[in-house]
PDB file of C-alpha atoms and ligand atoms in Angstrom:
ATOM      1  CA  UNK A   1      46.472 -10.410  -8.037  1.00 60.00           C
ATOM      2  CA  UNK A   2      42.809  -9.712  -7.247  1.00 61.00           C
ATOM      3  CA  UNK A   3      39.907  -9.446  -9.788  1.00 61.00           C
ATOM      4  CA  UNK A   4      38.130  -6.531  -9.825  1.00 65.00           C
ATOM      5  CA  UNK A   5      35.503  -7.693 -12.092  1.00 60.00           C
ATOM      6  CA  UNK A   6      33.535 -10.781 -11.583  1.00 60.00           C
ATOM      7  CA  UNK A   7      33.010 -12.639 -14.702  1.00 59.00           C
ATOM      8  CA  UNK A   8      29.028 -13.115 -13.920  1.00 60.00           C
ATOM      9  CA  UNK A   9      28.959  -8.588 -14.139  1.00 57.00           C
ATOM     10  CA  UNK A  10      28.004  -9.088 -18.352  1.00 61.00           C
ATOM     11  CA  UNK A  11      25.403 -11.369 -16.626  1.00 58.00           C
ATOM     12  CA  UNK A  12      23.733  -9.029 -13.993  1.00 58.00           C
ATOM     13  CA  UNK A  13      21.326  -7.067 -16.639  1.00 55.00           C
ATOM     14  CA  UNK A  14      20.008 -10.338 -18.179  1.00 53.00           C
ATOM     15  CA  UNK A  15      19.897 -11.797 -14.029  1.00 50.00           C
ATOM     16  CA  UNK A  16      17.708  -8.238 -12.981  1.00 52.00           C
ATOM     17  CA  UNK A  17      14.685  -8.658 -15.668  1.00 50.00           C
ATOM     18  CA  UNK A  18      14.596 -12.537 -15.352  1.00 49.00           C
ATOM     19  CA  UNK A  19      14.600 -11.566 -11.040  1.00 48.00           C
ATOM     20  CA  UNK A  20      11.746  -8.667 -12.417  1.00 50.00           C
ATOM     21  CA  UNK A  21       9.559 -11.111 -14.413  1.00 47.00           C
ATOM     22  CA  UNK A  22       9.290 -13.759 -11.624  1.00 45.00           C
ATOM     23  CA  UNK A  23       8.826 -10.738  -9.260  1.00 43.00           C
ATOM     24  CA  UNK A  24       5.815  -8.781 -10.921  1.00 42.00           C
ATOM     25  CA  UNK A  25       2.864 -11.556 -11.115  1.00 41.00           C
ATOM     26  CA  UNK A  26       3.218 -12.434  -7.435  1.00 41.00           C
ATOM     27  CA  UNK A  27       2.302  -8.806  -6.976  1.00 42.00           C
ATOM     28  CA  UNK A  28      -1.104  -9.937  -7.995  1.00 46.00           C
ATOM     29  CA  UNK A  29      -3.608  -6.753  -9.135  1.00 55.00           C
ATOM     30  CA  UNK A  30      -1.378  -4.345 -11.222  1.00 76.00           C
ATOM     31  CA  UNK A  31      -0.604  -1.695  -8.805  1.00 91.00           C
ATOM     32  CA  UNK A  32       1.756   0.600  -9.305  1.00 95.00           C
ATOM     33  CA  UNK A  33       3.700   0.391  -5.917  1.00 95.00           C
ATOM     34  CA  UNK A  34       5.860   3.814  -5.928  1.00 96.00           C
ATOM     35  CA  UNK A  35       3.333   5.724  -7.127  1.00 97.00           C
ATOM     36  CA  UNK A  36       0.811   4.011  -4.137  1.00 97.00           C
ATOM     37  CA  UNK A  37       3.287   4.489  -1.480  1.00 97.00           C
ATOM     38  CA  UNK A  38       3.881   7.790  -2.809  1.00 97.00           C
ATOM     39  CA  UNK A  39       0.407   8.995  -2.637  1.00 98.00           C
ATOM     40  CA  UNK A  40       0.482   7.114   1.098  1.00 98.00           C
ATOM     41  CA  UNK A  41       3.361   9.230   2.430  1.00 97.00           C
ATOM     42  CA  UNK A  42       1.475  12.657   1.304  1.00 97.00           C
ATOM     43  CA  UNK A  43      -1.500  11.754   2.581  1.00 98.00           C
ATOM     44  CA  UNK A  44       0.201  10.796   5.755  1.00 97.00           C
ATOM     45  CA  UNK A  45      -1.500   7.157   5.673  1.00 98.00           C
ATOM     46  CA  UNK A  46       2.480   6.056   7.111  1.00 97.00           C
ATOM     47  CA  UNK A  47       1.849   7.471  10.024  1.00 96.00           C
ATOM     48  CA  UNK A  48      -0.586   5.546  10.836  1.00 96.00           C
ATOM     49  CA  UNK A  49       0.156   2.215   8.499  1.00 98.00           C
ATOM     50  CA  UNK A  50       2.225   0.755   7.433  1.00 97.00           C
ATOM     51  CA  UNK A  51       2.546  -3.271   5.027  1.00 97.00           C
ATOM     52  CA  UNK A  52       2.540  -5.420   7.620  1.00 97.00           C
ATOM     53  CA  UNK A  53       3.208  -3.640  11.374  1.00 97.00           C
ATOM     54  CA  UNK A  54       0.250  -2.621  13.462  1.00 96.00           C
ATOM     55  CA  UNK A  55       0.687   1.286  13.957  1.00 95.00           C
ATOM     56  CA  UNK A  56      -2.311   2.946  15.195  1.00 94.00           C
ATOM     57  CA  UNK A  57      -4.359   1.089  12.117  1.00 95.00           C
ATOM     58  CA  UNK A  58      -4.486  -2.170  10.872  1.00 97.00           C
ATOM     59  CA  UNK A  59      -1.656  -3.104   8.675  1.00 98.00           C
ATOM     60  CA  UNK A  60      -2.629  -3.160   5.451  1.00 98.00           C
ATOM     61  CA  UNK A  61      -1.596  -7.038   5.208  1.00 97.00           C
ATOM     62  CA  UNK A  62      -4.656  -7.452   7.325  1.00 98.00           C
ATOM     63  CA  UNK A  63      -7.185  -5.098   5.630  1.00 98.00           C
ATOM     64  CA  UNK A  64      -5.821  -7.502   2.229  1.00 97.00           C
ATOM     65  CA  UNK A  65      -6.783 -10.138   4.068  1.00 97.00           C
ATOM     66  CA  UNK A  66     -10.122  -9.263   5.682  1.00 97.00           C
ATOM     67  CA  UNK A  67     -11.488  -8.212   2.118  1.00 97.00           C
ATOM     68  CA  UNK A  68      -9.705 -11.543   0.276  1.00 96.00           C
ATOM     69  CA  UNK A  69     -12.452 -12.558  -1.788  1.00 95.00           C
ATOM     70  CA  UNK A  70     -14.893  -9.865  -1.781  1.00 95.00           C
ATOM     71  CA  UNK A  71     -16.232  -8.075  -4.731  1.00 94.00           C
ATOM     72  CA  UNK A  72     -16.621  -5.092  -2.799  1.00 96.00           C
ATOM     73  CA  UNK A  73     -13.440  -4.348  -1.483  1.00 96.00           C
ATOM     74  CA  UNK A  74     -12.122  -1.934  -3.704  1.00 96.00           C
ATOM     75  CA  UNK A  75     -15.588   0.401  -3.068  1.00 96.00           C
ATOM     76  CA  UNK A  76     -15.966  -0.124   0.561  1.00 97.00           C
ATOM     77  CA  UNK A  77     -11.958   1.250   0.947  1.00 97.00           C
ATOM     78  CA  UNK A  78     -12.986   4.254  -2.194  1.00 97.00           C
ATOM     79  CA  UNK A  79     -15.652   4.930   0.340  1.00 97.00           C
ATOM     80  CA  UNK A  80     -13.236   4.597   3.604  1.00 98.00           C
ATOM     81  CA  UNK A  81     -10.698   6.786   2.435  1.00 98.00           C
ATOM     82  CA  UNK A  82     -13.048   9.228   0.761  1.00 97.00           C
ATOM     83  CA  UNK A  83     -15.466  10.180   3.082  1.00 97.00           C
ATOM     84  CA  UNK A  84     -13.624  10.577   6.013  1.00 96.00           C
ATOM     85  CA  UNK A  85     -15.829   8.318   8.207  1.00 97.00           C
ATOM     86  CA  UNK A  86     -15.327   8.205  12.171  1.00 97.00           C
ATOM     87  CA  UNK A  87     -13.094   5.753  13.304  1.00 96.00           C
ATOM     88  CA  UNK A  88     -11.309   4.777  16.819  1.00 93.00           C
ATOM     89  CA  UNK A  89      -7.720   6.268  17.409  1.00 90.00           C
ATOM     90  CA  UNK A  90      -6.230   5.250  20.702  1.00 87.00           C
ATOM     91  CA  UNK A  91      -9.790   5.026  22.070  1.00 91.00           C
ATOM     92  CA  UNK A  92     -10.388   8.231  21.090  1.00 94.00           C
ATOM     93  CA  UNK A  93     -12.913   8.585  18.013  1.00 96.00           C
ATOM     94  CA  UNK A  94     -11.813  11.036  14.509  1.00 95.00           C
ATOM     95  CA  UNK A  95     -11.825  11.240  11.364  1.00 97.00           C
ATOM     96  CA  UNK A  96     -10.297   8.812   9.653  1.00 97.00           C
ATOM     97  CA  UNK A  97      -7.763  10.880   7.223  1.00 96.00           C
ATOM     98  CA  UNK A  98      -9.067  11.050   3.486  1.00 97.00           C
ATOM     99  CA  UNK A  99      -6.326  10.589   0.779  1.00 97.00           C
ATOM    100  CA  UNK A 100      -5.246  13.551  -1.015  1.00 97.00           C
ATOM    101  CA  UNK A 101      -5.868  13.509  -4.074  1.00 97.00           C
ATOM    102  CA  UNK A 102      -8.756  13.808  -6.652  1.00 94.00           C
ATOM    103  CA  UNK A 103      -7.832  11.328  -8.961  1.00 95.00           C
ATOM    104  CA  UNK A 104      -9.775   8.594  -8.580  1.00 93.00           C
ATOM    105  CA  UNK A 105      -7.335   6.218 -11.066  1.00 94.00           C
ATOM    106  CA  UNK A 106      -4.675   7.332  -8.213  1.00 96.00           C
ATOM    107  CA  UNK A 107      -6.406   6.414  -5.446  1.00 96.00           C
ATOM    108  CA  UNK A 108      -8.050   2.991  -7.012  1.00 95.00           C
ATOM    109  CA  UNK A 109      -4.168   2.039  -7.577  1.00 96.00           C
ATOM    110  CA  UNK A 110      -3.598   3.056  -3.592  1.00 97.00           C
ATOM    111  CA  UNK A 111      -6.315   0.989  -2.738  1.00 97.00           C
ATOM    112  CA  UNK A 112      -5.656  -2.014  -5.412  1.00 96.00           C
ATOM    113  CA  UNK A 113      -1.798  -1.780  -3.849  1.00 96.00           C
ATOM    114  CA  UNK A 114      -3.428  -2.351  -0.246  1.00 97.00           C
ATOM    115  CA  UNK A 115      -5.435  -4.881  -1.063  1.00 96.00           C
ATOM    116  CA  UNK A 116      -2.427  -6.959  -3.238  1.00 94.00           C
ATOM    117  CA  UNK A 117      -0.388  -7.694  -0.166  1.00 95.00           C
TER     118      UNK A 117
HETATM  119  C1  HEC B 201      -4.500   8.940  12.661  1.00 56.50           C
HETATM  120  C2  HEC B 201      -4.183   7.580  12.210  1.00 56.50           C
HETATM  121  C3  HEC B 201      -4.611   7.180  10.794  1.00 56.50           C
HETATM  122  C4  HEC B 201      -4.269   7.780   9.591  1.00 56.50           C
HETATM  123  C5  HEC B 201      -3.450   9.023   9.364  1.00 56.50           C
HETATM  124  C6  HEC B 201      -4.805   6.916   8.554  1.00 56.50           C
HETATM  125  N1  HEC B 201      -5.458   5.850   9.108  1.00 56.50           N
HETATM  126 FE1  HEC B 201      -6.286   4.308   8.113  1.00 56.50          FE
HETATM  127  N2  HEC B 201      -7.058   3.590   9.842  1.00 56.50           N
HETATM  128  C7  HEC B 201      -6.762   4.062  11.112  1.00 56.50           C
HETATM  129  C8  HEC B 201      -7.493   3.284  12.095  1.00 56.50           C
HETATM  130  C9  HEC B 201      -7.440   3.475  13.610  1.00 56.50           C
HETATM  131  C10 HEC B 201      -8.219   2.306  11.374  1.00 56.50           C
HETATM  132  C11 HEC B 201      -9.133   1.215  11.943  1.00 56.50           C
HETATM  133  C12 HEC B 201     -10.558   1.650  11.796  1.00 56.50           C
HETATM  134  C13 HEC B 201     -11.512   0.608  12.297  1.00 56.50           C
HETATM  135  O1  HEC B 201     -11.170  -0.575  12.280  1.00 56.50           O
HETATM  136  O2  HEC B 201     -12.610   0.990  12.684  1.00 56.50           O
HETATM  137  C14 HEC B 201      -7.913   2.529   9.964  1.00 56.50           C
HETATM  138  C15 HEC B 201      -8.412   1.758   8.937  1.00 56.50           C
HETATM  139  C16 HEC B 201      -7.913   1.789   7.652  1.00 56.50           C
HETATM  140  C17 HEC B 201      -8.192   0.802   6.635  1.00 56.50           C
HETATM  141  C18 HEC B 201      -9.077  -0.435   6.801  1.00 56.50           C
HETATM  142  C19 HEC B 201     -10.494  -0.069   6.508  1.00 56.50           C
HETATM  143  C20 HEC B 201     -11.400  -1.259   6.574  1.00 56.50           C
HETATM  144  O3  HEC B 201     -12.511  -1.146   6.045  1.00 56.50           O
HETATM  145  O4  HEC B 201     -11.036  -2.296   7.129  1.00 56.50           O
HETATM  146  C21 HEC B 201      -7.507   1.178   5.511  1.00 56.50           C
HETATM  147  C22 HEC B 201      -7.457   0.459   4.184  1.00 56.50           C
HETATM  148  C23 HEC B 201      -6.828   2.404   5.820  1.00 56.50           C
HETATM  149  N3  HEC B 201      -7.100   2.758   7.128  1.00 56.50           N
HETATM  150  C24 HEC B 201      -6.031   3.096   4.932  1.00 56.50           C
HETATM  151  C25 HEC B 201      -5.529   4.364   5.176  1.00 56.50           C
HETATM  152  C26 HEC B 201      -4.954   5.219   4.170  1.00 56.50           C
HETATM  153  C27 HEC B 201      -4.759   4.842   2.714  1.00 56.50           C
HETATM  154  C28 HEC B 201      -4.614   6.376   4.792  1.00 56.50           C
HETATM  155  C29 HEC B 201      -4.084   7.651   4.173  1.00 56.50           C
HETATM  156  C30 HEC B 201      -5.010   8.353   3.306  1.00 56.50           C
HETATM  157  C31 HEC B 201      -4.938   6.220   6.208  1.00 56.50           C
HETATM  158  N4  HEC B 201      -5.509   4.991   6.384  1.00 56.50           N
HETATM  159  C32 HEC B 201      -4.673   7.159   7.194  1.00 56.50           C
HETATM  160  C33 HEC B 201      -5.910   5.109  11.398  1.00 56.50           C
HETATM  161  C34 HEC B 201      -5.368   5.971  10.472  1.00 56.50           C
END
């Protein structure tokens, strides 16, 4: 006869929130990651980013990684993806898109996401 319920299944809450708390601190700066991907995708960031994949911008692994250490960061990006500077797309200069949104907690836990991975 088979088993149709493991014996580890009483287990699998307790095995998610230890899996959860192991998981959160290497996330490093307290972003909220749905909510910054969310904001991403309607801003349309996605098309052009994306973690760690080059797109037509730098993956946001590398932007993490070019700012490591600075005290800056999060205000240079505030100022990147509020002010629509000019930037190169395919050899072609734009705009660089602005996020949408007005909230500026929303967008400092966009940017704080970007700059955690
Ligand atoms: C049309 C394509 C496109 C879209 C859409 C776009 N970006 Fe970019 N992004 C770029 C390019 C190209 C660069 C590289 C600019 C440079 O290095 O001069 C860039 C640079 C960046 C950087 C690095 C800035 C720095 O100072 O190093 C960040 C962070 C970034 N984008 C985030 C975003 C976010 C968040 C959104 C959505 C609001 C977004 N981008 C939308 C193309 C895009």
């Amino acid at each position: 006869m088979k088993r149709t319920i493991p014996p580890t299944t009483g287990l699998m809450p307790v095995v998610a929130a230890v899996l959860m708390g192991v998981a959160a601190p290497a996330f490093g700066l307290d972003a909220d990651a749905d909510a910054a991907q969310a904001l991403a995708k309607k801003s349309h960031c996605t098309k052009c980013h994306s973690v760690d994949k080059k797109k037509e911008g730098p993956p946001y692994r590398e932007t993490a990684a070019k700012y490591k250490g600075q005290a800056d960061a999060a205000q240079k990006l505030l100022t990147h993806l509020t002010t629509s500077p000019k930037v190169k797309v395919d050899g072609k200069e734009e705009e660089h898109a602005a996020v949408k949104s007005k909230d500026e907690a929303e967008i400092k836990n966009l940017i704080a996401y970007i700059l955690s991975q």
